[in-house]
GROMACS .gro file of C-alpha atoms in nm:
model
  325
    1UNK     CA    1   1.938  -0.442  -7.248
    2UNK     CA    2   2.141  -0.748  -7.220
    3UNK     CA    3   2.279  -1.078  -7.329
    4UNK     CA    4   2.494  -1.285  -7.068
    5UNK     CA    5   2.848  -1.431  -7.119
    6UNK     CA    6   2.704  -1.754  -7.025
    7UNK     CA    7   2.379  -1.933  -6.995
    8UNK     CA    8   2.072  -1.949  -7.150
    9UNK     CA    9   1.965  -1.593  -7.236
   10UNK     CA   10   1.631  -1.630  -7.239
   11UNK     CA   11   1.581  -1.714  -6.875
   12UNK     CA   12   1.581  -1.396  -6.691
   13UNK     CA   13   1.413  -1.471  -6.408
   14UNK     CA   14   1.580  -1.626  -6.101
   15UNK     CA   15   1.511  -1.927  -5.915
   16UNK     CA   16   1.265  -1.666  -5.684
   17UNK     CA   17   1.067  -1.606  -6.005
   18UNK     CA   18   1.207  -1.251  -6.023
   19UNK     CA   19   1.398  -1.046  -6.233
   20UNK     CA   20   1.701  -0.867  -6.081
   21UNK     CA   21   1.881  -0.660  -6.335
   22UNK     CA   22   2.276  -0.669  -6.305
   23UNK     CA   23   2.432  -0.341  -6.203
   24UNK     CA   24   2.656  -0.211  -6.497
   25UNK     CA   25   3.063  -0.334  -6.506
   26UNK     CA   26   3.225  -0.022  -6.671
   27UNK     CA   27   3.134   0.258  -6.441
   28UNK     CA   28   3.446   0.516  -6.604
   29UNK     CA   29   3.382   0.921  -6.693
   30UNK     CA   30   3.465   1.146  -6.947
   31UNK     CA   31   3.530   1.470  -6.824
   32UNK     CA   32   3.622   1.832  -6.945
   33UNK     CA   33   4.009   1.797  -6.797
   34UNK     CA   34   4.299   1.752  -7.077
   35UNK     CA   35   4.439   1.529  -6.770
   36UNK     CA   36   4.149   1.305  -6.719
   37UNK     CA   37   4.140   0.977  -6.794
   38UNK     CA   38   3.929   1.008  -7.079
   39UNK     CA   39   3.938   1.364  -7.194
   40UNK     CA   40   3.664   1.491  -7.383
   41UNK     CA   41   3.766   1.508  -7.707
   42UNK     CA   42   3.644   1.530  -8.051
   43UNK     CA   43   3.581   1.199  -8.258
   44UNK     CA   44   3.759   0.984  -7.956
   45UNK     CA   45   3.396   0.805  -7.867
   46UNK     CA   46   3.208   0.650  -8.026
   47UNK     CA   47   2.834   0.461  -7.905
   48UNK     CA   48   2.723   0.147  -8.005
   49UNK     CA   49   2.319   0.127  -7.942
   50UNK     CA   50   2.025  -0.057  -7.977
   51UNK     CA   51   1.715   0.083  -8.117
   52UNK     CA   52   1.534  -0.140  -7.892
   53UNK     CA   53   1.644  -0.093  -7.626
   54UNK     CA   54   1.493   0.172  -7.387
   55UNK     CA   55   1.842   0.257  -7.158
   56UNK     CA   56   2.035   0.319  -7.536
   57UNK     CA   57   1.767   0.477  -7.641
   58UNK     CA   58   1.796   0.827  -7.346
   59UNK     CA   59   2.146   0.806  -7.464
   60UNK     CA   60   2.052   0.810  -7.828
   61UNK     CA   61   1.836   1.123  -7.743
   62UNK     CA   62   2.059   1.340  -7.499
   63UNK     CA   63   2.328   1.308  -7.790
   64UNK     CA   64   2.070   1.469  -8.026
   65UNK     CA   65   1.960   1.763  -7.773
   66UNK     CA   66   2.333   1.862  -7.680
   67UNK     CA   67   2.460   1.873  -8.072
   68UNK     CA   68   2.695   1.598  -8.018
   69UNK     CA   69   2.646   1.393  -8.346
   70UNK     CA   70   2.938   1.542  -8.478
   71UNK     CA   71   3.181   1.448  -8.182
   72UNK     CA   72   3.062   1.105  -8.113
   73UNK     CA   73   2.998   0.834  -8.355
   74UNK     CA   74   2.743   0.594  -8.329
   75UNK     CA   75   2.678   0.237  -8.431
   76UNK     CA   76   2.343  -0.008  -8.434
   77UNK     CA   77   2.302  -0.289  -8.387
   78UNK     CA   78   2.063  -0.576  -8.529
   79UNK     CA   79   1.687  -0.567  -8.354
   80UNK     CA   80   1.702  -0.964  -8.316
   81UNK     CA   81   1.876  -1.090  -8.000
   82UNK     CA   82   1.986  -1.395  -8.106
   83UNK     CA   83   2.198  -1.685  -7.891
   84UNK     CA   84   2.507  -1.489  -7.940
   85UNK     CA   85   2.399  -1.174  -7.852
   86UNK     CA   86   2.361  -0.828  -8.028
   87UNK     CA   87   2.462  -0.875  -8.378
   88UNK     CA   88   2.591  -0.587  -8.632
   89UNK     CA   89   2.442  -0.571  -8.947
   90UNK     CA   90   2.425  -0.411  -9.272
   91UNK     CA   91   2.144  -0.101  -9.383
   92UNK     CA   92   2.093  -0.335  -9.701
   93UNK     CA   93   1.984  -0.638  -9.434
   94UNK     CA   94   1.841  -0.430  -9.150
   95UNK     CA   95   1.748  -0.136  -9.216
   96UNK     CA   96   1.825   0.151  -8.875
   97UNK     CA   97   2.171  -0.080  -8.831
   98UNK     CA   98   2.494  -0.019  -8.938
   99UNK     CA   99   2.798  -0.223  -8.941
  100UNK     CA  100   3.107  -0.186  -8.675
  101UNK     CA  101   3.336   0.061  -8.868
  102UNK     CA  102   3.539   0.098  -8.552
  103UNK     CA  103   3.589  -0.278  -8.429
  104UNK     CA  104   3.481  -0.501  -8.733
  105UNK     CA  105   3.327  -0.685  -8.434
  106UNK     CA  106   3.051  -0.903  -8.531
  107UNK     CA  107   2.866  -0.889  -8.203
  108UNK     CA  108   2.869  -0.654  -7.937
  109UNK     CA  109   3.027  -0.913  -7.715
  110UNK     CA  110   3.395  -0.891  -7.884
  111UNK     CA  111   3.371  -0.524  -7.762
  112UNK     CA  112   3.366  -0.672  -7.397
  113UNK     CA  113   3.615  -0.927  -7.448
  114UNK     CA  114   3.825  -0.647  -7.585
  115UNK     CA  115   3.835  -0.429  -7.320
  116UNK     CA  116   3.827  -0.712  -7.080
  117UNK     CA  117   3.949  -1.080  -7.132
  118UNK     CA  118   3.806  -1.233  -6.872
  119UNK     CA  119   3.492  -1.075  -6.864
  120UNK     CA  120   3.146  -1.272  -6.713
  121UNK     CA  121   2.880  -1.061  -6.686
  122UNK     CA  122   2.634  -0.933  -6.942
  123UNK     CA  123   2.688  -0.809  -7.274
  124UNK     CA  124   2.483  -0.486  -7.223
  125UNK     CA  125   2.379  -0.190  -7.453
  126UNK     CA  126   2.487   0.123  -7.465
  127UNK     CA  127   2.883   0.092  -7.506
  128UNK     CA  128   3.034   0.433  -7.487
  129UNK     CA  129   3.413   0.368  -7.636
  130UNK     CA  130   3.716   0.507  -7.649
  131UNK     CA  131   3.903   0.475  -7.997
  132UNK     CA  132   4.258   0.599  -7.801
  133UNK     CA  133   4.270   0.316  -7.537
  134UNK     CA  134   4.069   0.055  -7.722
  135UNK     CA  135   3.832  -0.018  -7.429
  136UNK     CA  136   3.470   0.080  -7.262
  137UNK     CA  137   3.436   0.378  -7.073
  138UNK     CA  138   3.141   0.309  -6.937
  139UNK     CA  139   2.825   0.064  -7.035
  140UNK     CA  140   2.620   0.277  -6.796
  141UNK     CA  141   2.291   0.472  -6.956
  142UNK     CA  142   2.217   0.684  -6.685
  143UNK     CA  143   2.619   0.796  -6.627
  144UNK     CA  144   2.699   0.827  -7.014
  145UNK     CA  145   2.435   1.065  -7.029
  146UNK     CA  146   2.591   1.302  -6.724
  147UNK     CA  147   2.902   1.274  -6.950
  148UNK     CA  148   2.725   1.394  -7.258
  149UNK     CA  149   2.524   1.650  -7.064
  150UNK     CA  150   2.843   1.831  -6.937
  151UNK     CA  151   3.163   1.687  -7.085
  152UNK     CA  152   3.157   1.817  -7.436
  153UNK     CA  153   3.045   2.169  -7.357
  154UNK     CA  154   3.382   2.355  -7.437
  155UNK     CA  155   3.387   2.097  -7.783
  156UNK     CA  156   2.966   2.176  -7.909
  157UNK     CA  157   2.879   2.451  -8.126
  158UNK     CA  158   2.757   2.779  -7.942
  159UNK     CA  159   2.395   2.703  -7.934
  160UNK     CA  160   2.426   2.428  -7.745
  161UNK     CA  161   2.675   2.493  -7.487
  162UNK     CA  162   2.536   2.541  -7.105
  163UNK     CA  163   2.249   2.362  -7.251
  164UNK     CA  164   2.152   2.106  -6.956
  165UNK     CA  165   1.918   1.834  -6.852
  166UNK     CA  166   2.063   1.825  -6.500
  167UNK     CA  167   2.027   2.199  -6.335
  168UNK     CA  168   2.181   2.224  -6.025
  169UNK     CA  169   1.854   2.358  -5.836
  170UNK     CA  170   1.670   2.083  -5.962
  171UNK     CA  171   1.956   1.761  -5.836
  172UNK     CA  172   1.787   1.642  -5.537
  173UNK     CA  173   1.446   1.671  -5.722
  174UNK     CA  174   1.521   1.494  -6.026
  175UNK     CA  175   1.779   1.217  -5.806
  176UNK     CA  176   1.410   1.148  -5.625
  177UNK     CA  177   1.204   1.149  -5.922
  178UNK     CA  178   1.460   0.899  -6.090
  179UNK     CA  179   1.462   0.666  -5.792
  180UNK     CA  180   1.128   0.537  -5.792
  181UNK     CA  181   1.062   0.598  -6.111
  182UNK     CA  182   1.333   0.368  -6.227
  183UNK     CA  183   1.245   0.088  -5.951
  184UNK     CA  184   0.871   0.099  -6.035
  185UNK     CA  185   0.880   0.196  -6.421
  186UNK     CA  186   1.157   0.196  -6.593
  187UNK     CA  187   1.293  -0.139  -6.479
  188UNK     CA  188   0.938  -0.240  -6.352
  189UNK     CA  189   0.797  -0.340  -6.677
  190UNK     CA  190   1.069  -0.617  -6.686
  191UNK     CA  191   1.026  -0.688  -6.327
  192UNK     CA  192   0.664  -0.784  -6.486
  193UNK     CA  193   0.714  -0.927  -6.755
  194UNK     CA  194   1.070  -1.191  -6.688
  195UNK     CA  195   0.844  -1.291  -6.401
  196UNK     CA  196   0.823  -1.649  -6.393
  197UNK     CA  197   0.624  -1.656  -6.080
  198UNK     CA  198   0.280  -1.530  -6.020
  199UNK     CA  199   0.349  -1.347  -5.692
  200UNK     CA  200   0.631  -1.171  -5.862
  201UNK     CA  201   0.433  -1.069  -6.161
  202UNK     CA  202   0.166  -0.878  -5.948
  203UNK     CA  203   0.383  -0.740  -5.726
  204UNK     CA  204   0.548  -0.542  -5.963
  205UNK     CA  205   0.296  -0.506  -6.215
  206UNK     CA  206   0.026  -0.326  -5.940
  207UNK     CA  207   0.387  -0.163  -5.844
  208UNK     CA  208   0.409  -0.030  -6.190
  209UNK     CA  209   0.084   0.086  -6.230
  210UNK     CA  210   0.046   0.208  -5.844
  211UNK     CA  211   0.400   0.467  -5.982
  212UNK     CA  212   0.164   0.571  -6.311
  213UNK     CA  213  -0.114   0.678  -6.172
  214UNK     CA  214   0.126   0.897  -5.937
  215UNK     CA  215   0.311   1.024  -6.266
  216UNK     CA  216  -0.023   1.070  -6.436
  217UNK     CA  217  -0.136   1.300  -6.118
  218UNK     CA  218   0.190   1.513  -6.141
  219UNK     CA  219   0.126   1.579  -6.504
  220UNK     CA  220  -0.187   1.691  -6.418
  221UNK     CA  221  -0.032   2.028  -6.308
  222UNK     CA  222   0.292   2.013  -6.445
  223UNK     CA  223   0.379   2.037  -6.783
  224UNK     CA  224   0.680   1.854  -6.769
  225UNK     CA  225   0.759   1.614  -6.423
  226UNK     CA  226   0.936   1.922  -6.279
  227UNK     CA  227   0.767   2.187  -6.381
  228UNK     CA  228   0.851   2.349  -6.689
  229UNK     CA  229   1.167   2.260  -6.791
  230UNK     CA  230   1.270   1.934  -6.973
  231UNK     CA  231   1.526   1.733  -6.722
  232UNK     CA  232   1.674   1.421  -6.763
  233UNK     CA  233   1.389   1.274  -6.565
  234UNK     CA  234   1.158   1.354  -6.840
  235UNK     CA  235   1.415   1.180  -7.106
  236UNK     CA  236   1.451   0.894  -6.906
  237UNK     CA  237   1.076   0.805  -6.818
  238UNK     CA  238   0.998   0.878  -7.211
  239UNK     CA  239   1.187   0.603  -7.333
  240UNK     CA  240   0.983   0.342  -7.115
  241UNK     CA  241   0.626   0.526  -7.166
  242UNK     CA  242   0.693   0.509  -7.557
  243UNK     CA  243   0.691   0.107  -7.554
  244UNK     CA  244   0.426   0.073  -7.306
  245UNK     CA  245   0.109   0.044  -7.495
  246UNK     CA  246   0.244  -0.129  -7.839
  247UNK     CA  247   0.492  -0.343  -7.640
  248UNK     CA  248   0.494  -0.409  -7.221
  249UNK     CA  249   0.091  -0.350  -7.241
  250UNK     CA  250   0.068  -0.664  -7.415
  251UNK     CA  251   0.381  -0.856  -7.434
  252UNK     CA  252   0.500  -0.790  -7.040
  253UNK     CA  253   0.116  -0.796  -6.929
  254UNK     CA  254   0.151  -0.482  -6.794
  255UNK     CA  255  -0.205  -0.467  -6.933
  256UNK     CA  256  -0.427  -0.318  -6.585
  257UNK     CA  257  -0.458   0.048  -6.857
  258UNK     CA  258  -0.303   0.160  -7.122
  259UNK     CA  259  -0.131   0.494  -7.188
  260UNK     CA  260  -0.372   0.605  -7.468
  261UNK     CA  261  -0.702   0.543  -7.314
  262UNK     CA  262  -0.611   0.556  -6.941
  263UNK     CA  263  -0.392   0.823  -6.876
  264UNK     CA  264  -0.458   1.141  -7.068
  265UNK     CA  265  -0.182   1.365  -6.915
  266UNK     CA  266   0.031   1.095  -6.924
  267UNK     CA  267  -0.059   1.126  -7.305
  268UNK     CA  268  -0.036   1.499  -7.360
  269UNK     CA  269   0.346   1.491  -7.216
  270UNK     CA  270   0.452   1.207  -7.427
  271UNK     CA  271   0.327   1.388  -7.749
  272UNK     CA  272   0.472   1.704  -7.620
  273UNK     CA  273   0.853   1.512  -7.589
  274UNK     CA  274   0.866   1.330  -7.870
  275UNK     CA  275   0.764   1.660  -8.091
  276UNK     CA  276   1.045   1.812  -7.981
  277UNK     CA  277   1.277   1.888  -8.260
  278UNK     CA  278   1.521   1.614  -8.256
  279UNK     CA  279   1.364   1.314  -8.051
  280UNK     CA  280   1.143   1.164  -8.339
  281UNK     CA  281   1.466   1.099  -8.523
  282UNK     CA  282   1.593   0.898  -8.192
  283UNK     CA  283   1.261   0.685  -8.244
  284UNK     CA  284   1.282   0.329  -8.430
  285UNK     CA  285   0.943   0.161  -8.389
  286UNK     CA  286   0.995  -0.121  -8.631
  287UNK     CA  287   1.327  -0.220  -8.430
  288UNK     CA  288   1.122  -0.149  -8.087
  289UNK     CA  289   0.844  -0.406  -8.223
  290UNK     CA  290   1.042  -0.673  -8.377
  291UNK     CA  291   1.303  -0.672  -8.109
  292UNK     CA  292   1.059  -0.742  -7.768
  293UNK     CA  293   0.838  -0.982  -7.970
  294UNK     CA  294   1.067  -1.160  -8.200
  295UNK     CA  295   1.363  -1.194  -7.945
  296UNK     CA  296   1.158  -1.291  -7.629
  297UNK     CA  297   1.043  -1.629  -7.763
  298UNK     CA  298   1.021  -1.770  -7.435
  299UNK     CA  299   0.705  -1.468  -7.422
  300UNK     CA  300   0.599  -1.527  -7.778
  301UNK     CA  301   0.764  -1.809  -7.919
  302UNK     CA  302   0.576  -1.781  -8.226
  303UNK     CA  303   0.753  -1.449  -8.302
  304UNK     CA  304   0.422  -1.264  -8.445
  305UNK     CA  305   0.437  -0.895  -8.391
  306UNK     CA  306   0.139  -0.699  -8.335
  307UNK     CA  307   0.033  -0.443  -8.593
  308UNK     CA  308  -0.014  -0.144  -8.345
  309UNK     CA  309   0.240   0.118  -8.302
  310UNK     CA  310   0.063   0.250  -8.013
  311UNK     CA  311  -0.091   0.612  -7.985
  312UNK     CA  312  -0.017   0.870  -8.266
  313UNK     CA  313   0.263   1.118  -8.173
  314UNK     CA  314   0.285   1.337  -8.434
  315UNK     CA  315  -0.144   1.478  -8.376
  316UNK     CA  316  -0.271   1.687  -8.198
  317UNK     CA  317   0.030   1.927  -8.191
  318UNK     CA  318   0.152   2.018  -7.835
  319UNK     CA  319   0.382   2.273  -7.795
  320UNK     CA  320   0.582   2.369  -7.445
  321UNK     CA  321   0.444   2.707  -7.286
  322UNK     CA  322   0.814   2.810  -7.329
  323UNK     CA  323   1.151   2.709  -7.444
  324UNK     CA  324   1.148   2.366  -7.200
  325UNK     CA  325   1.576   2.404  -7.183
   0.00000   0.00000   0.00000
């Protein structure tokens, strides 16, 4: 999610009535070489998150499953997207956010101005860090979690080492998955809901929904979207599918079903993820809520959040056929 260096941030539509998504700035790797760039290393990085926000929150997640809390600090910020951006904030004020130990920055944007002066673009969540150089590596979601998938292998403890949400017989697969999956889903609920033009709103909403029912049918067979093993794929369509029914149902009328009544194996996998030992910690509902229909006001400009949390999680149990990685 984003803020922009200039402008009014509430109008994310373009003159077309659409929503077009800027492609991330910092597009830098860590890697396992000593002679890299940036090195993986122990306490060097550190990731500044959102909550919120769906594209912080696989990140959030793939640092959990591959035992990297330890090696890579992380900082949150403030639910409430205000005019300047994503704020820090004390536990005492906010509870889930921290203050930036690493910075002192005040908003997220002094991290960009930091690393570059004359930057123009979007002050974007996740922020992957590097306390050496005193700069971004990369404000990429999808790329800083290939870095933490691999990078950190030689530096996690045993248990989790070869551990990986990117196989190599499954690349093309999950590349494919991701594709229109991201087009239709992940970024399609926004398409939906910053339309500001009707055409644009039912393109990609019966888009959306036209991708769900296809999920829904693979999930009908498959325990996870590839089979039996948990991929990135999974982690990154979870994120999105968690918000849908108590957020983009309503608040991005992305309202044609919802996940709890309309799509039962839809459902079943999203209990069956976020029971996974690890990913309810990565989950924030209260930030999720408040952000979407508190920040938004040009959605809800009264700023009342809905009571529902969306489907319970936690009941029935469902547990993976076999060890899913």
């Amino acid at each position: 999610m984003s803020t922009t260096a200039s402008g009014d941030i509430t109008k994310w539509a373009a003159k077309d009535g659409k929503f077009h998504r800027q492609v991330s700035s910092f597009r830098d790797f860590v890697e396992p070489s000593p002679d890299a760039r940036f090195p993986a290393e122990a306490g060097r990085y550190h990731l500044y998150v959102s909550y919120a926000c769906p594209w912080a929150h696989r990140t959030l997640i793939v640092r959990k499953l591959k035992g990297l809390e330890s090696l890579i600090g992380v900082s949150v910020v403030h639910y409430l997207l205000g005019p300047n951006g994503w704020e820090f904030a004390s536990p005492d004020e906010v509870p889930g956010a921290t203050l930036d130990d690493i910075n002192g920055a005040k908003y997220i944007r002094e991290l960009y101005f930091k690393a570059e002066p004359n930057y123009s673009a979007r002050f974007t969540v996740p922020v992957l860090w590097d306390k050496k150089q005193n700069t971004i590596v990369s404000n990429e979601s999808s790329e800083i979690i290939r870095m933490f998938n691999t990078a950190f292998d030689e530096l996690v403890a045993p248990e989790y080492r070869g551990i990986t949400f990117y196989p190599d017989e499954l690349k093309e697969k999950i590349d494919d998955i991701n594709g229109w999956i991201y087009d239709t889903v992940n970024n399609g609920v926004y398409k939906a809901g910053f339309a500001s033009a009707q055409s644009a709103y039912e393109e990609n909403c019966r888009a959306l929904f036209e991708s769900l029912e296809r999920i829904e049918g693979i999930l009908s067979s498959n325990e996870f979207l590839l089979g039996t093993r948990l991929t990135e794929a999974d982690l990154r369509l979870f994120t999105t599918i968690l918000r849908f029914d108590p957020v983009y149902h309503g608040h991005f009328k992305c309202n044609l079903k919802q996940i709890a009544t309309g799509y039962p194996n839809i459902l079943r996998w999203m209990r069956e993820v976020y029971q996974l030992p690890g990913i309810k910690e990565t989950v924030n509902m209260e930030h999720i809520k408040k952000h979407y229909y508190m920040s938004h006001v040009q959605i809800n400009p009264t700023q009342v959040v809905p009571l529902s949390n969306g489907p319970d999680l936690d009941s029935p149990i469902v547990k993976p056929a076999a060890r899913p990685y």
